[in-house]
mmCIF file of C-alpha atoms in Angstrom:
data_model
loop_
_atom_site.group_PDB
_atom_site.id
_atom_site.type_symbol
_atom_site.label_atom_id
_atom_site.label_comp_id
_atom_site.label_asym_id
_atom_site.label_seq_id
_atom_site.Cartn_x
_atom_site.Cartn_y
_atom_site.Cartn_z
ATOM 1 C CA MET A 1 -0.005 -0.219 0.142
ATOM 2 C CA SER A 2 1.403 3.290 -0.641
ATOM 3 C CA PRO A 3 1.961 6.208 1.708
ATOM 4 C CA ALA A 4 -0.859 8.429 0.199
ATOM 5 C CA THR A 5 -3.211 5.557 0.196
ATOM 6 C CA GLY A 6 -2.586 4.664 3.734
ATOM 7 C CA ALA A 7 -2.984 8.279 4.739
ATOM 8 C CA THR A 8 -6.357 8.442 2.879
ATOM 9 C CA ALA A 9 -7.679 5.339 4.852
ATOM 10 C CA ARG A 10 -6.448 6.668 8.281
ATOM 11 C CA ARG A 11 -8.729 10.219 7.641
ATOM 12 C CA ALA A 12 -11.488 7.874 6.468
ATOM 13 C CA LYS A 13 -11.427 5.921 9.721
ATOM 14 C CA ASP A 14 -11.071 8.588 12.226
ATOM 15 C CA SER A 15 -13.808 10.546 10.647
ATOM 16 C CA GLY A 16 -16.652 7.521 10.820
ATOM 17 C CA PRO A 17 -18.884 6.691 8.066
ATOM 18 C CA GLU A 18 -20.497 8.892 6.221
ATOM 19 C CA VAL A 19 -24.020 9.673 6.472
ATOM 20 C CA SER A 20 -25.873 10.036 3.230
ATOM 21 C CA ARG A 21 -29.189 12.441 3.189
ATOM 22 C CA THR A 22 -31.826 12.558 0.774
ATOM 23 C CA PRO A 23 -32.502 15.492 -1.667
ATOM 24 C CA ASN A 24 -34.975 17.178 0.971
ATOM 25 C CA GLY A 25 -32.856 17.174 4.021
ATOM 26 C CA ARG A 26 -34.063 14.030 5.278
ATOM 27 C CA MET A 27 -31.655 11.139 6.929
ATOM 28 C CA PRO A 28 -32.049 7.624 6.009
ATOM 29 C CA GLY A 29 -33.804 6.837 9.273
ATOM 30 C CA GLY A 30 -36.456 9.031 8.602
ATOM 31 C CA ARG A 31 -34.966 11.738 11.061
ATOM 32 C CA THR A 32 -35.185 15.241 9.733
ATOM 33 C CA LYS A 33 -32.495 17.884 10.651
ATOM 34 C CA THR A 34 -34.145 20.347 13.400
ATOM 35 C CA ARG A 35 -31.619 22.919 13.708
ATOM 36 C CA ARG A 36 -32.674 26.071 11.999
ATOM 37 C CA ALA A 37 -30.885 29.731 11.829
ATOM 38 C CA ALA A 38 -31.852 31.999 14.654
ATOM 39 C CA TRP A 39 -34.160 34.279 12.004
ATOM 40 C CA GLN A 40 -36.144 31.083 11.376
ATOM 41 C CA GLU A 41 -37.048 30.318 14.761
ATOM 42 C CA GLU A 42 -40.963 30.894 15.764
ATOM 43 C CA PRO A 43 -41.455 34.236 17.627
ATOM 44 C CA ARG A 44 -42.106 34.037 21.087
ATOM 45 C CA ALA A 45 -45.373 35.217 22.913
ATOM 46 C CA LEU A 46 -43.723 37.738 24.860
ATOM 47 C CA THR A 47 -42.272 39.379 21.710
ATOM 48 C CA THR A 48 -45.520 38.733 19.557
ATOM 49 C CA ALA A 49 -47.620 40.659 22.392
ATOM 50 C CA GLY A 50 -44.982 43.581 22.298
ATOM 51 C CA LYS A 51 -45.156 44.145 18.315
ATOM 52 C CA MET A 52 -49.145 44.112 18.908
ATOM 53 C CA LEU A 53 -48.875 46.407 21.722
ATOM 54 C CA ALA A 54 -46.712 48.756 19.563
ATOM 55 C CA MET A 55 -49.102 48.537 16.598
ATOM 56 C CA VAL A 56 -52.021 49.602 18.658
ATOM 57 C CA LEU A 57 -50.361 52.308 20.232
ATOM 58 C CA ILE A 58 -49.111 53.831 16.546
ATOM 59 C CA THR A 59 -52.478 53.365 15.308
ATOM 60 C CA ALA A 60 -54.083 55.016 18.208
ATOM 61 C CA ALA A 61 -51.484 58.183 17.899
ATOM 62 C CA VAL A 62 -52.303 58.448 14.103
ATOM 63 C CA VAL A 63 -55.774 57.935 14.375
ATOM 64 C CA ALA A 64 -56.915 59.823 17.645
ATOM 65 C CA PRO A 65 -56.363 63.422 16.343
ATOM 66 C CA PHE A 66 -58.549 62.625 13.180
ATOM 67 C CA TRP A 67 -61.176 61.566 15.371
ATOM 68 C CA VAL A 68 -61.053 64.382 17.770
ATOM 69 C CA VAL A 69 -61.166 66.629 14.508
ATOM 70 C CA LEU A 70 -64.255 64.980 13.097
ATOM 71 C CA ALA A 71 -66.077 64.636 16.212
ATOM 72 C CA THR A 72 -65.673 68.294 17.088
ATOM 73 C CA SER A 73 -66.977 69.412 13.431
ATOM 74 C CA LEU A 74 -70.026 67.357 14.233
ATOM 75 C CA SER A 75 -70.645 68.965 17.298
ATOM 76 C CA SER A 76 -72.602 71.880 18.171
ATOM 77 C CA SER A 77 -71.028 75.132 19.511
ATOM 78 C CA ARG A 78 -72.584 74.616 23.045
ATOM 79 C CA GLN A 79 -70.971 71.299 23.461
ATOM 80 C CA VAL A 80 -67.412 72.128 22.133
ATOM 81 C CA THR A 81 -67.368 75.242 24.526
ATOM 82 C CA ALA A 82 -68.623 73.061 27.313
ATOM 83 C CA ASP A 83 -65.969 70.481 26.603
ATOM 84 C CA GLY A 84 -63.227 73.014 26.645
ATOM 85 C CA GLY A 85 -62.603 73.408 22.771
ATOM 86 C CA TYR A 86 -62.707 70.021 21.561
ATOM 87 C CA SER A 87 -65.119 66.725 21.611
ATOM 88 C CA LEU A 88 -64.278 63.151 22.003
ATOM 89 C CA TRP A 89 -68.005 62.197 21.012
ATOM 90 C CA PRO A 90 -70.528 64.321 19.148
ATOM 91 C CA ARG A 91 -73.422 64.128 21.990
ATOM 92 C CA ASP A 92 -74.971 66.915 20.634
ATOM 93 C CA PHE A 93 -74.893 66.042 16.995
ATOM 94 C CA SER A 94 -74.684 69.083 14.391
ATOM 95 C CA LEU A 95 -73.987 69.879 11.032
ATOM 96 C CA HIS A 96 -74.011 73.521 11.098
ATOM 97 C CA ALA A 97 -70.495 73.850 10.365
ATOM 98 C CA PHE A 98 -70.616 72.110 7.243
ATOM 99 C CA HIS A 99 -73.504 73.988 6.110
ATOM 100 C CA GLN A 100 -72.016 77.200 6.931
ATOM 101 C CA ILE A 101 -68.790 76.267 4.783
ATOM 102 C CA LEU A 102 -70.875 75.035 2.034
ATOM 103 C CA THR A 103 -73.320 77.547 1.366
ATOM 104 C CA GLY A 104 -71.104 80.532 2.371
ATOM 105 C CA SER A 105 -69.664 82.305 -0.153
ATOM 106 C CA THR A 106 -66.021 82.243 0.726
ATOM 107 C CA ALA A 107 -65.585 78.774 1.643
ATOM 108 C CA GLY A 108 -67.913 77.437 -0.938
ATOM 109 C CA ARG A 109 -66.041 79.099 -3.836
ATOM 110 C CA ALA A 110 -62.605 78.208 -2.153
ATOM 111 C CA LEU A 111 -63.692 74.390 -2.261
ATOM 112 C CA VAL A 112 -64.934 74.785 -5.683
ATOM 113 C CA VAL A 113 -61.734 76.611 -7.070
ATOM 114 C CA SER A 114 -59.721 73.690 -5.508
ATOM 115 C CA LEU A 115 -61.559 71.180 -7.090
ATOM 116 C CA LEU A 116 -60.812 72.962 -10.452
ATOM 117 C CA LEU A 117 -57.599 73.438 -9.783
ATOM 118 C CA VAL A 118 -56.946 69.656 -9.011
ATOM 119 C CA VAL A 119 -58.662 68.563 -11.957
ATOM 120 C CA VAL A 120 -57.222 70.803 -14.711
ATOM 121 C CA GLY A 121 -53.655 70.962 -12.998
ATOM 122 C CA THR A 122 -53.215 67.138 -12.822
ATOM 123 C CA ALA A 123 -54.512 66.947 -16.441
ATOM 124 C CA VAL A 124 -52.128 69.626 -17.525
ATOM 125 C CA SER A 125 -49.070 68.274 -15.523
ATOM 126 C CA LEU A 126 -49.829 64.806 -16.401
ATOM 127 C CA ALA A 127 -49.991 65.466 -20.364
ATOM 128 C CA ALA A 128 -46.677 67.492 -20.145
ATOM 129 C CA THR A 129 -45.110 65.013 -17.872
ATOM 130 C CA VAL A 130 -45.779 62.140 -20.066
ATOM 131 C CA LEU A 131 -44.674 63.738 -23.388
ATOM 132 C CA LEU A 132 -41.401 65.030 -21.890
ATOM 133 C CA ALA A 133 -40.326 61.625 -20.240
ATOM 134 C CA TYR A 134 -41.904 59.583 -23.308
ATOM 135 C CA ALA A 135 -39.413 61.748 -25.601
ATOM 136 C CA LEU A 136 -36.576 61.302 -23.192
ATOM 137 C CA ALA A 137 -37.011 57.803 -22.749
ATOM 138 C CA ARG A 138 -36.562 57.011 -26.732
ATOM 139 C CA PRO A 139 -32.882 56.509 -27.913
ATOM 140 C CA GLY A 140 -31.643 58.919 -30.650
ATOM 141 C CA VAL A 141 -33.803 62.117 -29.316
ATOM 142 C CA ILE A 142 -31.564 65.026 -30.531
ATOM 143 C CA GLY A 143 -30.765 67.090 -27.345
ATOM 144 C CA GLY A 144 -32.218 64.406 -25.027
ATOM 145 C CA GLY A 145 -29.427 64.315 -22.880
ATOM 146 C CA TRP A 146 -29.109 67.897 -22.469
ATOM 147 C CA VAL A 147 -32.701 68.673 -21.558
ATOM 148 C CA LEU A 148 -32.493 65.994 -18.831
ATOM 149 C CA LYS A 149 -29.355 67.327 -17.450
ATOM 150 C CA MET A 150 -30.905 70.779 -17.609
ATOM 151 C CA THR A 151 -34.132 69.410 -15.979
ATOM 152 C CA LEU A 152 -32.202 67.722 -13.007
ATOM 153 C CA ILE A 153 -29.777 70.792 -12.476
ATOM 154 C CA ALA A 154 -33.148 72.786 -12.247
ATOM 155 C CA PHE A 155 -34.406 70.348 -9.370
ATOM 156 C CA LEU A 156 -31.022 70.294 -7.517
ATOM 157 C CA PHE A 157 -31.049 74.123 -7.680
ATOM 158 C CA PRO A 158 -34.404 75.479 -7.686
ATOM 159 C CA PRO A 159 -34.933 79.289 -8.173
ATOM 160 C CA GLY A 160 -35.609 81.466 -5.499
ATOM 161 C CA ILE A 161 -38.946 83.227 -4.266
ATOM 162 C CA ILE A 162 -38.219 86.364 -5.899
ATOM 163 C CA PRO A 163 -36.900 85.081 -9.384
ATOM 164 C CA ALA A 164 -40.166 83.137 -9.375
ATOM 165 C CA TYR A 165 -42.042 85.949 -8.777
ATOM 166 C CA LEU A 166 -40.493 88.078 -11.434
ATOM 167 C CA VAL A 167 -40.981 85.523 -13.898
ATOM 168 C CA VAL A 168 -44.471 85.024 -13.036
ATOM 169 C CA ASP A 169 -44.983 88.882 -12.982
ATOM 170 C CA ASN A 170 -43.345 88.963 -16.536
ATOM 171 C CA LEU A 171 -45.650 86.760 -17.924
ATOM 172 C CA GLY A 172 -48.569 88.372 -16.766
ATOM 173 C CA LEU A 173 -49.710 85.664 -14.589
ATOM 174 C CA ILE A 174 -50.137 87.283 -11.214
ATOM 175 C CA ASP A 175 -53.436 87.645 -9.749
ATOM 176 C CA SER A 176 -54.701 84.468 -12.593
ATOM 177 C CA TYR A 177 -55.138 80.652 -11.810
ATOM 178 C CA PRO A 178 -52.764 79.872 -14.288
ATOM 179 C CA SER A 179 -50.031 81.177 -12.025
ATOM 180 C CA LEU A 180 -50.852 78.371 -9.766
ATOM 181 C CA VAL A 181 -50.361 75.510 -12.421
ATOM 182 C CA LEU A 182 -47.709 76.530 -15.091
ATOM 183 C CA PRO A 183 -44.904 77.244 -12.829
ATOM 184 C CA VAL A 184 -44.955 73.973 -11.418
ATOM 185 C CA VAL A 185 -46.298 72.044 -14.484
ATOM 186 C CA VAL A 186 -43.508 69.239 -14.356
ATOM 187 C CA ASP A 187 -42.232 67.770 -11.264
ATOM 188 C CA VAL A 188 -38.602 66.238 -11.761
ATOM 189 C CA PHE A 189 -39.404 63.331 -9.679
ATOM 190 C CA ASN A 190 -42.311 62.122 -11.174
ATOM 191 C CA LEU A 191 -40.507 62.673 -14.498
ATOM 192 C CA VAL A 192 -37.746 60.603 -13.731
ATOM 193 C CA VAL A 193 -40.185 57.833 -12.601
ATOM 194 C CA LEU A 194 -42.418 57.661 -15.734
ATOM 195 C CA ARG A 195 -38.956 58.051 -18.078
ATOM 196 C CA GLY A 196 -37.589 54.955 -16.239
ATOM 197 C CA PHE A 197 -41.064 53.106 -16.620
ATOM 198 C CA PHE A 198 -41.021 53.760 -20.261
ATOM 199 C CA GLN A 199 -37.240 52.743 -20.621
ATOM 200 C CA GLY A 200 -38.175 49.337 -18.918
ATOM 201 C CA LEU A 201 -40.600 48.743 -21.869
ATOM 202 C CA PRO A 202 -39.904 45.706 -24.261
ATOM 203 C CA GLY A 203 -38.251 47.176 -27.168
ATOM 204 C CA GLU A 204 -39.788 44.730 -29.701
ATOM 205 C CA LEU A 205 -43.215 46.559 -29.082
ATOM 206 C CA PHE A 206 -41.742 49.737 -30.556
ATOM 207 C CA GLU A 207 -40.164 47.847 -33.549
ATOM 208 C CA ALA A 208 -43.055 45.892 -34.117
ATOM 209 C CA ALA A 209 -45.128 49.245 -34.303
ATOM 210 C CA ARG A 210 -42.582 50.820 -36.610
ATOM 211 C CA LEU A 211 -43.078 48.006 -39.066
ATOM 212 C CA ASP A 212 -46.490 48.461 -39.021
ATOM 213 C CA GLY A 213 -46.058 52.264 -40.088
ATOM 214 C CA ALA A 214 -47.175 53.711 -36.584
ATOM 215 C CA GLY A 215 -45.799 57.285 -35.655
ATOM 216 C CA GLU A 216 -44.436 58.289 -32.332
ATOM 217 C CA PHE A 217 -47.803 59.892 -31.153
ATOM 218 C CA THR A 218 -49.672 56.412 -32.213
ATOM 219 C CA VAL A 219 -47.306 54.498 -30.430
ATOM 220 C CA LEU A 220 -47.493 56.546 -27.403
ATOM 221 C CA TRP A 221 -51.443 56.387 -27.157
ATOM 222 C CA ARG A 222 -51.662 52.725 -28.493
ATOM 223 C CA ILE A 223 -48.932 50.935 -26.825
ATOM 224 C CA VAL A 224 -47.064 53.219 -24.098
ATOM 225 C CA LEU A 225 -50.299 54.417 -22.303
ATOM 226 C CA PRO A 226 -52.329 51.186 -21.913
ATOM 227 C CA LEU A 227 -49.074 49.398 -20.507
ATOM 228 C CA SER A 228 -48.315 52.116 -18.156
ATOM 229 C CA LYS A 229 -51.869 52.842 -16.506
ATOM 230 C CA SER A 230 -50.350 51.784 -13.044
ATOM 231 C CA VAL A 231 -47.316 54.164 -12.951
ATOM 232 C CA ILE A 232 -49.625 57.009 -14.616
ATOM 233 C CA ALA A 233 -52.359 56.579 -12.040
ATOM 234 C CA VAL A 234 -49.862 56.722 -9.103
ATOM 235 C CA VAL A 235 -48.182 60.095 -10.886
ATOM 236 C CA GLY A 236 -51.449 61.685 -11.482
ATOM 237 C CA PHE A 237 -52.179 60.757 -7.714
ATOM 238 C CA PHE A 238 -48.999 62.575 -6.649
ATOM 239 C CA TYR A 239 -50.021 65.780 -8.707
ATOM 240 C CA GLY A 240 -53.549 65.936 -7.357
ATOM 241 C CA VAL A 241 -52.369 65.790 -3.883
ATOM 242 C CA THR A 242 -49.731 68.558 -4.555
ATOM 243 C CA TYR A 243 -52.473 70.904 -6.064
ATOM 244 C CA TRP A 244 -54.620 69.856 -3.422
ATOM 245 C CA ASN A 245 -52.263 70.962 -0.560
ATOM 246 C CA ASP A 246 -50.645 73.771 -2.138
ATOM 247 C CA PHE A 247 -51.077 77.202 -0.001
ATOM 248 C CA PHE A 248 -48.279 79.008 -0.563
ATOM 249 C CA ARG A 249 -48.673 79.555 -4.282
ATOM 250 C CA ALA A 250 -52.088 81.027 -4.094
ATOM 251 C CA LEU A 251 -50.906 83.262 -0.965
ATOM 252 C CA PHE A 252 -47.884 84.667 -3.197
ATOM 253 C CA TYR A 253 -49.705 85.102 -6.727
ATOM 254 C CA LEU A 254 -53.309 85.759 -5.965
ATOM 255 C CA ASN A 255 -53.823 89.349 -4.753
ATOM 256 C CA ASP A 256 -57.469 88.841 -4.157
ATOM 257 C CA PRO A 257 -58.309 86.929 -0.995
ATOM 258 C CA GLY A 258 -61.745 85.886 -2.221
ATOM 259 C CA ARG A 259 -60.207 83.911 -5.062
ATOM 260 C CA TRP A 260 -58.150 81.554 -2.828
ATOM 261 C CA PRO A 261 -58.300 77.697 -2.907
ATOM 262 C CA LEU A 262 -59.524 75.932 0.331
ATOM 263 C CA SER A 263 -55.825 74.947 1.377
ATOM 264 C CA THR A 264 -55.026 78.754 1.311
ATOM 265 C CA LEU A 265 -58.390 79.714 3.322
ATOM 266 C CA LEU A 266 -57.379 76.899 5.982
ATOM 267 C CA ARG A 267 -54.007 78.333 6.677
ATOM 268 C CA LEU A 268 -55.922 81.661 7.169
ATOM 269 C CA LEU A 269 -58.325 80.357 9.469
ATOM 270 C CA VAL A 270 -55.828 78.183 11.569
ATOM 271 C CA THR A 271 -53.210 81.290 11.884
ATOM 272 C CA GLN A 272 -55.408 84.150 12.210
ATOM 273 C CA GLY A 273 -59.039 82.658 12.922
ATOM 274 C CA VAL A 274 -60.113 84.910 9.923
ATOM 275 C CA THR A 275 -61.528 83.960 6.663
ATOM 276 C CA ALA A 276 -62.166 86.359 3.448
ATOM 277 C CA ASP A 277 -65.386 87.686 2.588
ATOM 278 C CA ALA A 278 -66.999 87.969 -0.868
ATOM 279 C CA ASN A 279 -65.348 91.113 -1.704
ATOM 280 C CA GLY A 280 -61.896 89.814 -1.101
ATOM 281 C CA THR A 281 -61.586 91.632 2.151
ATOM 282 C CA THR A 282 -60.740 89.765 5.458
ATOM 283 C CA ALA A 283 -63.421 89.701 8.186
ATOM 284 C CA SER A 284 -64.339 87.287 11.083
ATOM 285 C CA ALA A 285 -66.501 84.283 9.689
ATOM 286 C CA LEU A 286 -66.159 82.263 12.933
ATOM 287 C CA GLN A 287 -67.826 84.089 16.030
ATOM 288 C CA ASP A 288 -69.161 81.521 18.368
ATOM 289 C CA THR A 289 -68.735 78.610 16.112
ATOM 290 C CA SER A 290 -65.103 79.124 15.405
ATOM 291 C CA GLN A 291 -63.937 75.636 16.718
ATOM 292 C CA THR A 292 -66.182 73.865 14.729
ATOM 293 C CA THR A 293 -66.233 75.603 11.470
ATOM 294 C CA LEU A 294 -62.271 75.116 11.607
ATOM 295 C CA MET A 295 -62.339 71.365 12.310
ATOM 296 C CA ALA A 296 -65.201 71.030 9.535
ATOM 297 C CA THR A 297 -63.105 72.921 7.160
ATOM 298 C CA ILE A 298 -60.037 70.307 8.077
ATOM 299 C CA VAL A 299 -62.198 67.414 7.480
ATOM 300 C CA LEU A 300 -63.088 68.761 3.782
ATOM 301 C CA ALA A 301 -59.462 69.372 3.091
ATOM 302 C CA VAL A 302 -58.728 65.849 4.166
ATOM 303 C CA VAL A 303 -61.462 63.585 3.188
ATOM 304 C CA PRO A 304 -61.041 63.940 -0.963
ATOM 305 C CA VAL A 305 -57.382 62.832 -0.496
ATOM 306 C CA LEU A 306 -58.333 59.915 1.874
ATOM 307 C CA VAL A 307 -61.237 58.647 -0.476
ATOM 308 C CA VAL A 308 -59.173 58.514 -3.690
ATOM 309 C CA TYR A 309 -56.342 56.965 -2.102
ATOM 310 C CA PRO A 310 -57.600 53.193 -1.642
ATOM 311 C CA PHE A 311 -58.464 53.224 -5.257
ATOM 312 C CA VAL A 312 -54.587 54.123 -6.078
ATOM 313 C CA GLN A 313 -53.053 52.366 -3.429
ATOM 314 C CA ARG A 314 -52.652 48.878 -5.336
ATOM 315 C CA PHE A 315 -50.631 50.814 -8.022
ATOM 316 C CA PHE A 316 -48.014 52.067 -5.859
ATOM 317 C CA THR A 317 -45.848 48.765 -5.980
ATOM 318 C CA LYS A 318 -46.220 47.987 -9.521
ATOM 319 C CA GLY A 319 -45.936 51.419 -10.569
ATOM 320 C CA VAL A 320 -43.827 53.905 -8.786
ATOM 321 C CA LEU A 321 -41.453 51.232 -7.442
ATOM 322 C CA THR A 322 -40.632 49.729 -10.582
ATOM 323 C CA GLY A 323 -40.141 52.904 -12.466
ATOM 324 C CA ALA A 324 -37.623 54.298 -9.789
ATOM 325 C CA VAL A 325 -35.843 51.122 -9.953
ATOM 326 C CA LYS A 326 -35.436 51.033 -13.551
ATOM 327 C CA SER A 327 -34.552 54.748 -13.665
#
């Protein structure tokens, strides 16, 4: 026997017989391998209880302020005064605050302005963003790289308040509703997400459309948009929420307080406790129902977003995350 063969035999003898295992991890005797990693172990009862308690506390901390606002808005001014300014349950149920807002000339008009601003602004921003993102996503576009770089530079180094105001003023948009849309018609984040999603579409679709004689707008309308419903829905939701919550632009560009949207009017109510009348001047409109009117205005400002969000939430993972990763 050679020295190498003898050494191999001694190692085999020292290590003992080799135990064979089946592909599913079972040993020949029917025994299973029970050793698992720490992260695979079942959580302890105390750990599960702690997680549930944390979730309950976090949920209560988030829901409680909304509930107080809603309960106060549905209470009468007499109950709110007796409860110290806030109500936990509308014992004396009243819709007077909502009736005052919806029938009042100022708050009712502000609500209509906000709704029209969301609809028109979202449509214009979506159209501009989709067209620009599609152009920047297609290879061989003349000047596409420079346009993308300029857009990103404008995003990283935004203009100040005074230069933006001077541009809007020179365009003759002061005290007009287009000043609330045109300066922010394209959001760079939404543009990057849409561009990344368009770049991830199979190139064979575009080649087949070219062979059939389709032009760029036909490809965009017949192929790209139907395949991009999820990301377009989420981007449209982002634009809608932005227009709905934007109060500063109206405060900055609209000199007539009577033309302000609901978010700007709400800001005036919260900070000063006054609202604008039909003539555009500021006057007290709260009086003995100030707290209920304020809470009702907050409810009207929050409810539309809460109503729309569940219909858009299922598109978030498929739309925005996919476009962001591919970009």
